[in-house]
PDB file of C-alpha atoms and ligand atoms in Angstrom:
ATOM      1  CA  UNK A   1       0.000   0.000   0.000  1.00 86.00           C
ATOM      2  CA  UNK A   2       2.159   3.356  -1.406  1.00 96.00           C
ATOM      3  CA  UNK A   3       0.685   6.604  -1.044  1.00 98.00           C
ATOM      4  CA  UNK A   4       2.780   9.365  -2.906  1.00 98.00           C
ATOM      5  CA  UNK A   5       1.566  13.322  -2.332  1.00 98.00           C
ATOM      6  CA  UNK A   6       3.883  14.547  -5.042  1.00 99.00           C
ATOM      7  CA  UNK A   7       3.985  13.733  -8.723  1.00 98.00           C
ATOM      8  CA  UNK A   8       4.703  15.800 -11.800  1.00 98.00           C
ATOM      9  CA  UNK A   9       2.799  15.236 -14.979  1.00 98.00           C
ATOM     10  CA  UNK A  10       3.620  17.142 -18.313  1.00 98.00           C
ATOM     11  CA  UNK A  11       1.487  20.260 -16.660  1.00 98.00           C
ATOM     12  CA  UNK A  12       5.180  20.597 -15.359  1.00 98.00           C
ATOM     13  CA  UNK A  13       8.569  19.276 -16.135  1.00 98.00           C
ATOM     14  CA  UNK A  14       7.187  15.100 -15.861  1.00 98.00           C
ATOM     15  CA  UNK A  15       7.026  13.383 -18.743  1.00 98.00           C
ATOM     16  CA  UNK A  16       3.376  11.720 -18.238  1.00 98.00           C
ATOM     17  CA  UNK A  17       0.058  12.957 -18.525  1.00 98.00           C
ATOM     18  CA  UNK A  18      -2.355  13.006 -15.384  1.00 98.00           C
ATOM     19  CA  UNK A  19      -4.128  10.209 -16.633  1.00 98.00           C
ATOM     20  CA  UNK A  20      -0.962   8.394 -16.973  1.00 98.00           C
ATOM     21  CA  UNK A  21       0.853   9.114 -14.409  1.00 98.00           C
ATOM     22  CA  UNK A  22      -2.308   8.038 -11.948  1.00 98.00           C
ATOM     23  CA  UNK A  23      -2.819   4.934 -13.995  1.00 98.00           C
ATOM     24  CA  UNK A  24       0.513   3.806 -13.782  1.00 98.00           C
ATOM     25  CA  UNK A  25       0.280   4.827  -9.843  1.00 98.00           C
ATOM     26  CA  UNK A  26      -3.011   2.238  -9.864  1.00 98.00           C
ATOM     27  CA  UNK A  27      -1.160  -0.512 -11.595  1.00 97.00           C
ATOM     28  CA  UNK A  28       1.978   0.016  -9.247  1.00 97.00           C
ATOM     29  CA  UNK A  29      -0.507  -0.656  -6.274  1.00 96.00           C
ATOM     30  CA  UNK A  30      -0.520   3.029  -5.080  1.00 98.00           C
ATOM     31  CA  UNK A  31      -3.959   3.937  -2.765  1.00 97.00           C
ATOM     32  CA  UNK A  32      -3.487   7.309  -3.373  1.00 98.00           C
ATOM     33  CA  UNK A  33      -1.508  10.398  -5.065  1.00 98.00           C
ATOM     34  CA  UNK A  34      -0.971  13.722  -5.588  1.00 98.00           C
ATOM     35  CA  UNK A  35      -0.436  15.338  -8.923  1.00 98.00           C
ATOM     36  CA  UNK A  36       1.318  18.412  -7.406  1.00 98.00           C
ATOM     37  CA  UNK A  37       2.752  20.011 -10.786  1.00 98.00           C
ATOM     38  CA  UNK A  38       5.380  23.442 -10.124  1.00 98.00           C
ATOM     39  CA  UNK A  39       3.422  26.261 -10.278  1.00 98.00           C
ATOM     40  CA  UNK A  40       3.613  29.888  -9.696  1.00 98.00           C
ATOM     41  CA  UNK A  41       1.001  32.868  -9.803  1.00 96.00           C
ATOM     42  CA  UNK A  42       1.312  32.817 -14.130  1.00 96.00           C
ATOM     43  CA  UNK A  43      -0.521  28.805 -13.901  1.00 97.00           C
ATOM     44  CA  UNK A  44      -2.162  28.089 -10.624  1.00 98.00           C
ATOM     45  CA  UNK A  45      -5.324  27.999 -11.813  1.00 98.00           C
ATOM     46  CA  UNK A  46      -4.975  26.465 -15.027  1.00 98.00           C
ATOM     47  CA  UNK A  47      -2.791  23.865 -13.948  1.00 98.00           C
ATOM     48  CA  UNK A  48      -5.295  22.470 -11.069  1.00 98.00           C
ATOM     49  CA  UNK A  49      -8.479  23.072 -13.471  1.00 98.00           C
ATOM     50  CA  UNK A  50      -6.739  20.654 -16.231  1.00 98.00           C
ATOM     51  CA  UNK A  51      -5.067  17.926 -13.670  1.00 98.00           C
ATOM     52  CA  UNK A  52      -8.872  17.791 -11.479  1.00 98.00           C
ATOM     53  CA  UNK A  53     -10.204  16.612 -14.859  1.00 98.00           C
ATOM     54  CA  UNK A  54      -8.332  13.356 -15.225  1.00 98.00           C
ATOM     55  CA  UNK A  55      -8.447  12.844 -11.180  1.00 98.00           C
ATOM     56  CA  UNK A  56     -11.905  12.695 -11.254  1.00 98.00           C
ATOM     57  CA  UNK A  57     -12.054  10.541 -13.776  1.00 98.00           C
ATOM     58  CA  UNK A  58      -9.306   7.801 -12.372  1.00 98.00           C
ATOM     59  CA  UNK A  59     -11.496   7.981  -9.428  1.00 97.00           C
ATOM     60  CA  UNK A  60     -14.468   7.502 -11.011  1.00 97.00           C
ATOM     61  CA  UNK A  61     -12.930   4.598 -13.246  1.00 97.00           C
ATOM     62  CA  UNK A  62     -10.272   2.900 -10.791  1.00 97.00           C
ATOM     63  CA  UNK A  63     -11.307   3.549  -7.315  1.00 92.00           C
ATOM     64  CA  UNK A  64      -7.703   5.105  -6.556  1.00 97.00           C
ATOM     65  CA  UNK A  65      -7.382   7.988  -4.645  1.00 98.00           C
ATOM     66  CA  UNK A  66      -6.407  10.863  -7.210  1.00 98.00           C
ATOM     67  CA  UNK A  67      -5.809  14.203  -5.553  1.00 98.00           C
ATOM     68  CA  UNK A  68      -5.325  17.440  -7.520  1.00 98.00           C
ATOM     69  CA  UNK A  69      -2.326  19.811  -6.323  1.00 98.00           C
ATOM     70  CA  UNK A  70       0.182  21.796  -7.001  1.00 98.00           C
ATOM     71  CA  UNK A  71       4.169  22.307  -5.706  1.00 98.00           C
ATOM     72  CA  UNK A  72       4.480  26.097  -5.133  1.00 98.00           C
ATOM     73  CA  UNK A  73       7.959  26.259  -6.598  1.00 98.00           C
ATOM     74  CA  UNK A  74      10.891  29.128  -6.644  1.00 98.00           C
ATOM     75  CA  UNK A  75       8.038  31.656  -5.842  1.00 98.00           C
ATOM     76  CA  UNK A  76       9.636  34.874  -3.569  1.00 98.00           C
ATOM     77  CA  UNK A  77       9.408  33.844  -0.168  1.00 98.00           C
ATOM     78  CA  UNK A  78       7.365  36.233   0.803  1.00 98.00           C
ATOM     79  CA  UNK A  79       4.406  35.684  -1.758  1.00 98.00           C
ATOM     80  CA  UNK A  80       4.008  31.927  -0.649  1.00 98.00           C
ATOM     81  CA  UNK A  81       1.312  32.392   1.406  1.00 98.00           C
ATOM     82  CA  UNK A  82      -1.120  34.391  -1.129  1.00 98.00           C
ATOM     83  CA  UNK A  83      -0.254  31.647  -3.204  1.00 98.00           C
ATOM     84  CA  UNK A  84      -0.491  28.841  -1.015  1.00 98.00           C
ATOM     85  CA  UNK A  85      -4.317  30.028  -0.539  1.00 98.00           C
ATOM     86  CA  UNK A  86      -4.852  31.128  -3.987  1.00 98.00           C
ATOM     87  CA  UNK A  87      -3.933  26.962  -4.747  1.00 98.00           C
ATOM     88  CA  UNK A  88      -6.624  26.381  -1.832  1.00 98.00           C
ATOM     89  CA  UNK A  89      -9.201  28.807  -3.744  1.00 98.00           C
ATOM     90  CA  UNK A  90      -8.747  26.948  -7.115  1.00 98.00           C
ATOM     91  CA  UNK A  91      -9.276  23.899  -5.807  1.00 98.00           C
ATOM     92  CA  UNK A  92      -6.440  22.081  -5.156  1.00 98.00           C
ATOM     93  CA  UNK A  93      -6.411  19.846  -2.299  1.00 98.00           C
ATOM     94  CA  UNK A  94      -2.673  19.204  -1.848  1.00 98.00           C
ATOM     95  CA  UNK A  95      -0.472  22.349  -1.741  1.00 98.00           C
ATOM     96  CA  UNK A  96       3.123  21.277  -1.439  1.00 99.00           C
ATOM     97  CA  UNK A  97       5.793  24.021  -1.447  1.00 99.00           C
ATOM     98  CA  UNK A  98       9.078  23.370  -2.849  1.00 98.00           C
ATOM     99  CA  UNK A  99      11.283  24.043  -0.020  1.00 98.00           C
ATOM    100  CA  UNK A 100      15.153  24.755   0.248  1.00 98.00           C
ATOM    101  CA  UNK A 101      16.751  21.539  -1.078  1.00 98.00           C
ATOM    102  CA  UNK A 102      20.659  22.042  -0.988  1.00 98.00           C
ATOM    103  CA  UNK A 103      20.649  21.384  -4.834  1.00 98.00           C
ATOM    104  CA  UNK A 104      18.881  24.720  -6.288  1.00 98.00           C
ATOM    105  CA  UNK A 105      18.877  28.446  -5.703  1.00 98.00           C
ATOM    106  CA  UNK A 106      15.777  28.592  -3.378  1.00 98.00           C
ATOM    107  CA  UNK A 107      14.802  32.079  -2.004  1.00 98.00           C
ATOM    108  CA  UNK A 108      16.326  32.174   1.817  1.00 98.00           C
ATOM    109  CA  UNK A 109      13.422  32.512   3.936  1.00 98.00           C
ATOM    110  CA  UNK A 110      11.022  29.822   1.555  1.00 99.00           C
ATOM    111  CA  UNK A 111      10.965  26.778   4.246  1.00 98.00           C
ATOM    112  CA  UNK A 112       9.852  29.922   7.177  1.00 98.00           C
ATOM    113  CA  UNK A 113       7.228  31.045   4.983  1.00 98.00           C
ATOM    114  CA  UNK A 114       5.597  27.979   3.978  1.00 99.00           C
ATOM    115  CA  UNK A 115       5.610  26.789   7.843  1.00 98.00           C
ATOM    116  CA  UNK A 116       3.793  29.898   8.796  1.00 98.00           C
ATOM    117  CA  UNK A 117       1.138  29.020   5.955  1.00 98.00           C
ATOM    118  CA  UNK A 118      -2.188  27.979   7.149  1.00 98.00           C
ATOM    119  CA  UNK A 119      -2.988  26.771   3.638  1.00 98.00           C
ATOM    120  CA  UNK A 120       0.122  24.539   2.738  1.00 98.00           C
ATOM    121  CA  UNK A 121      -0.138  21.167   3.827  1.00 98.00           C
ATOM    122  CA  UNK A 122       3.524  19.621   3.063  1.00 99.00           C
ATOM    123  CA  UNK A 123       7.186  21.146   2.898  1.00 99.00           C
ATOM    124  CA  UNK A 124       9.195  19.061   0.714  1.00 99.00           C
ATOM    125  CA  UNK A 125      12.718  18.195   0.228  1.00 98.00           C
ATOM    126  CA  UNK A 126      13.534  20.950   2.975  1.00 98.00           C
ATOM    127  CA  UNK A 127      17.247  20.949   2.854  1.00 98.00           C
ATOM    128  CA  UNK A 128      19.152  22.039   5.905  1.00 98.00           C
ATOM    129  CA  UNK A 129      15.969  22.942   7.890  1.00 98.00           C
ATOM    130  CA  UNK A 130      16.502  24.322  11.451  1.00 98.00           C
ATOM    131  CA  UNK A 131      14.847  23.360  14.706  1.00 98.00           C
ATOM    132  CA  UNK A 132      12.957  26.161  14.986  1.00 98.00           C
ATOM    133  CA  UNK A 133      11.606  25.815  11.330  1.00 98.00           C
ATOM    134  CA  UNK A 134      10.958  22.122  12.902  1.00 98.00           C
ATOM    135  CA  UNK A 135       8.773  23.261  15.947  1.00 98.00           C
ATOM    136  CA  UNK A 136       7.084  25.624  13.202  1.00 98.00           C
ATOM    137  CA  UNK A 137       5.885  22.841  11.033  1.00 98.00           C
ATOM    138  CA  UNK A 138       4.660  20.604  14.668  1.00 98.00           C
ATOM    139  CA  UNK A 139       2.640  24.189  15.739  1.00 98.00           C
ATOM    140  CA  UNK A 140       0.969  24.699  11.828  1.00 98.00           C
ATOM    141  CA  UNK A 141       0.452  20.510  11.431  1.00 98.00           C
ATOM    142  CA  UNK A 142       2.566  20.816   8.285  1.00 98.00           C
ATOM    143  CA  UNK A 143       4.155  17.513   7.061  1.00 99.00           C
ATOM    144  CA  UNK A 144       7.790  17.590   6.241  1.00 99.00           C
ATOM    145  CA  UNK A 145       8.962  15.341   3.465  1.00 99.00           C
ATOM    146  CA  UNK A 146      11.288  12.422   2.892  1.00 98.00           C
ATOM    147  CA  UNK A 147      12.185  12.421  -0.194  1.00 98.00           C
ATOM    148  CA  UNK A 148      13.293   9.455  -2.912  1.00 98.00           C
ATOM    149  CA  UNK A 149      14.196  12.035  -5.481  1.00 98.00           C
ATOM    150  CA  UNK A 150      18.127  12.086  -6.137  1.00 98.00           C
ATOM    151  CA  UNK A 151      19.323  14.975  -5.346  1.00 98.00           C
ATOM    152  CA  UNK A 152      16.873  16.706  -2.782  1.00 98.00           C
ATOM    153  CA  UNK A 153      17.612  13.304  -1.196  1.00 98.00           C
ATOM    154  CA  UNK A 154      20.785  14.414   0.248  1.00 98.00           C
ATOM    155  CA  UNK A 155      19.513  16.338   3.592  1.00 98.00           C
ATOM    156  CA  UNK A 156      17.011  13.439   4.012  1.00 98.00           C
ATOM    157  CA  UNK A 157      19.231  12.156   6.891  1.00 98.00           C
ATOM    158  CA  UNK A 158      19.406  16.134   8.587  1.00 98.00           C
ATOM    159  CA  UNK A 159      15.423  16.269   7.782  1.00 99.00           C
ATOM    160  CA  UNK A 160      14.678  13.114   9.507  1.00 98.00           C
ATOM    161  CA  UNK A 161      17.023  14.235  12.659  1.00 98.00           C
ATOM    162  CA  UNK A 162      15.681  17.319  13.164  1.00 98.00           C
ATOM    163  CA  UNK A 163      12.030  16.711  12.485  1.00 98.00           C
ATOM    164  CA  UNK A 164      11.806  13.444  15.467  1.00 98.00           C
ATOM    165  CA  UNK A 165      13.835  15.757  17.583  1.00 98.00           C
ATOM    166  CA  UNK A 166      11.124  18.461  17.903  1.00 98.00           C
ATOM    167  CA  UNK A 167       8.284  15.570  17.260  1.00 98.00           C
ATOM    168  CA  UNK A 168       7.755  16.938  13.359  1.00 98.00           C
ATOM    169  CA  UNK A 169       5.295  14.927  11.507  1.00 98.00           C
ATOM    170  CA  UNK A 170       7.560  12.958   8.283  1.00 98.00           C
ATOM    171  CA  UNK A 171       5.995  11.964   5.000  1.00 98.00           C
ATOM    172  CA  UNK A 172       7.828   9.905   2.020  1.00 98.00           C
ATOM    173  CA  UNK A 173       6.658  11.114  -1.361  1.00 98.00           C
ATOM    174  CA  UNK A 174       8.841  10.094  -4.606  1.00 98.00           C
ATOM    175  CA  UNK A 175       8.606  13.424  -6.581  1.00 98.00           C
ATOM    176  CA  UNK A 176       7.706  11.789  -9.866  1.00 98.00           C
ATOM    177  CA  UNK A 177       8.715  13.114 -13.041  1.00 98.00           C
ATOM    178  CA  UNK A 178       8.811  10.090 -15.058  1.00 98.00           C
ATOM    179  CA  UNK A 179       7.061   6.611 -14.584  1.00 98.00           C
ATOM    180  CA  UNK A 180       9.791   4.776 -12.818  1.00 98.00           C
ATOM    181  CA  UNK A 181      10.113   7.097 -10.369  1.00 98.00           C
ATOM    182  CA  UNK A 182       7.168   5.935  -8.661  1.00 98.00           C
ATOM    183  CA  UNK A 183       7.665   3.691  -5.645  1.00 98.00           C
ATOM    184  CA  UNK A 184       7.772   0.124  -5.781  1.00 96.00           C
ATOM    185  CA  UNK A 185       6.105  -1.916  -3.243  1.00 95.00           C
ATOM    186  CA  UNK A 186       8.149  -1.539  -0.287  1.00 96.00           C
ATOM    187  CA  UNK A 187      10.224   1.060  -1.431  1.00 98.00           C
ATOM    188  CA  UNK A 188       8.910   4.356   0.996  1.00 98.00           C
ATOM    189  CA  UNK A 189      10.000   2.219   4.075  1.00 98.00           C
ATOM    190  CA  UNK A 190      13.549   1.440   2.065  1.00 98.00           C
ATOM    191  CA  UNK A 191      13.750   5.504   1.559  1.00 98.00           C
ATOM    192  CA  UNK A 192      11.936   5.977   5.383  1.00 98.00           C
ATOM    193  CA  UNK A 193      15.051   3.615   6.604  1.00 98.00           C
ATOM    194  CA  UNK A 194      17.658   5.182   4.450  1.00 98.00           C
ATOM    195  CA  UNK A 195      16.893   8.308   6.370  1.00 98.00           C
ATOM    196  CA  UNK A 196      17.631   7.410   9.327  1.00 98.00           C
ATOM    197  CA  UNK A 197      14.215   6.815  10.686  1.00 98.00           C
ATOM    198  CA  UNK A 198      14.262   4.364  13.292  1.00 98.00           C
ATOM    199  CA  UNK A 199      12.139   1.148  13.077  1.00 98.00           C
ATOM    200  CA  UNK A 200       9.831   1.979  15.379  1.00 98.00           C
ATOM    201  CA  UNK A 201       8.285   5.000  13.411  1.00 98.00           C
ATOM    202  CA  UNK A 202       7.749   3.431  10.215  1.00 98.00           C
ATOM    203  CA  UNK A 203       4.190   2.567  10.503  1.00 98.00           C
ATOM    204  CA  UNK A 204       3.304   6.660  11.444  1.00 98.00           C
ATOM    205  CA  UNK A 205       5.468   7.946   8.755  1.00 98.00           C
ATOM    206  CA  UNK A 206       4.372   5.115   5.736  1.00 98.00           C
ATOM    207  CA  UNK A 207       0.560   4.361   7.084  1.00 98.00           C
ATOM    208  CA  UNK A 208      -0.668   6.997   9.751  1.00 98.00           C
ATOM    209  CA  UNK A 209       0.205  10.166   8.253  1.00 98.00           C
ATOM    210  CA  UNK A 210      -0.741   9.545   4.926  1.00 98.00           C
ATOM    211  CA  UNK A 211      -3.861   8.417   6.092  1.00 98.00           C
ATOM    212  CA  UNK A 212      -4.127  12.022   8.099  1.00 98.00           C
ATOM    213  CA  UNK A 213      -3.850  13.605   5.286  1.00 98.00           C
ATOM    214  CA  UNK A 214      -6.371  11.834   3.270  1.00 98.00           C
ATOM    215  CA  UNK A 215      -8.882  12.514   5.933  1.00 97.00           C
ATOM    216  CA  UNK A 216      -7.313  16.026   5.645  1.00 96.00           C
ATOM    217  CA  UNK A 217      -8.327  16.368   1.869  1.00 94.00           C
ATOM    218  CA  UNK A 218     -11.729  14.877   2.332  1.00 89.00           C
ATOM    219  CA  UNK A 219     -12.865  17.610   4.772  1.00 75.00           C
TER     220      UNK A 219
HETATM  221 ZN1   ZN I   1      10.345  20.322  -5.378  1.00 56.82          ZN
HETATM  222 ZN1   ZN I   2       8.515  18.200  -7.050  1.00 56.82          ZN
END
């Protein structure tokens, strides 16, 4: 049972439709996902009218969970949260924000400002976050994410630490761009482990939140 709240599709820089993408998801035994494309204030609204489409229709058709969403990505820090609730006002369930991975030139200040965001639900791939960022996201009931993409991957370890330290709520997504990226069976917990995250969390961070945020998305 994989649950994955951020995917890329073509609306972005993936290489699969929405369709796709969530078919292949339902194939690879996924319960639910997220088609979170990057967006800023130029596509927001286009980008979760077009990808609700084809999640209403997987759900209609396949019985997976198909969420629409966006990844609020390289905006200025300090227009995340108009943004963040714009995504909410369009429709999209699940607003990731693209937080300060060590591998890209992310505003300062982006991982703060999504934390303090009523309306965004996950911080991914946050890079060198800081304890106080940490107690942020435990105050707001953000999820921070553990990530399986290559790259953002890196600070998965310092995420992990950090976030159990200060009792942070930890999510594996995969960050899809193209259809092997999605996780095998099994694979979350190999990324959950990888991190650092001892044994006895696994079920909260691969079952229980997930499952927090569905009931999230349904309210
Ligand atoms: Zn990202
Ligand atoms: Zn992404």
């Amino acid at each position: 049972m994989t649950f994955d709240f951020h995917t890329h599709s073509f609306f972005s820089d993936g290489v699969l439709s929405p369709i796709e993408l969530i078919r292949r998801a339902h194939v690879a035994g996924y319960r639910a996902i997220a088609v979170t494309d990057h967006v800023g204030l130029a596509n927001i609204e286009q980008v979760i009218r077009e990808v609700s489409r084809d999640c209403l229709l997987a759900e209609k058709h396949w019985g997976i969970k198909a969420l629409p969403g966006v990844e609020l990505t390289h905006i200025p820090a300090a227009a995340i949260g108009e943004c963040a609730k714009l995504a909410k006002k369009c429709g999209a369930k699940v607003v990731v924000v693209h937080g300060e991975t060590p591998v890209e030139p992310v505003e300062p200040g982006t991982n703060r400002a999504a934390l303090m965001s009523s309306y965004v639900d996950i911080l991914a791939h946050p890079g060198f976050i800081t304890t106080e960022e940490a107690q942020i996201a435990v105050v707001n009931q953000i999820y921070l994410e553990i990530t399986a993409r290559g790259g953002h991957s890196l600070t998965n370890g310092h995420v992990a630490k950090v976030g159990l330290a200060v009792g942070a709520k930890l999510i594996v997504n995969s960050d899809s761009h193209s259809p092997d990226n999605l996780m095998k069976a099994g694979f979350a917990a190999k990324v959950a482990q990888g991190a650092g995250i001892p044994v006895e969390f696994l079920e909260s961070v691969l079952v229980n939140h997930p499952l927090e945020l569905l009931k999230r998305f349904e309210a």
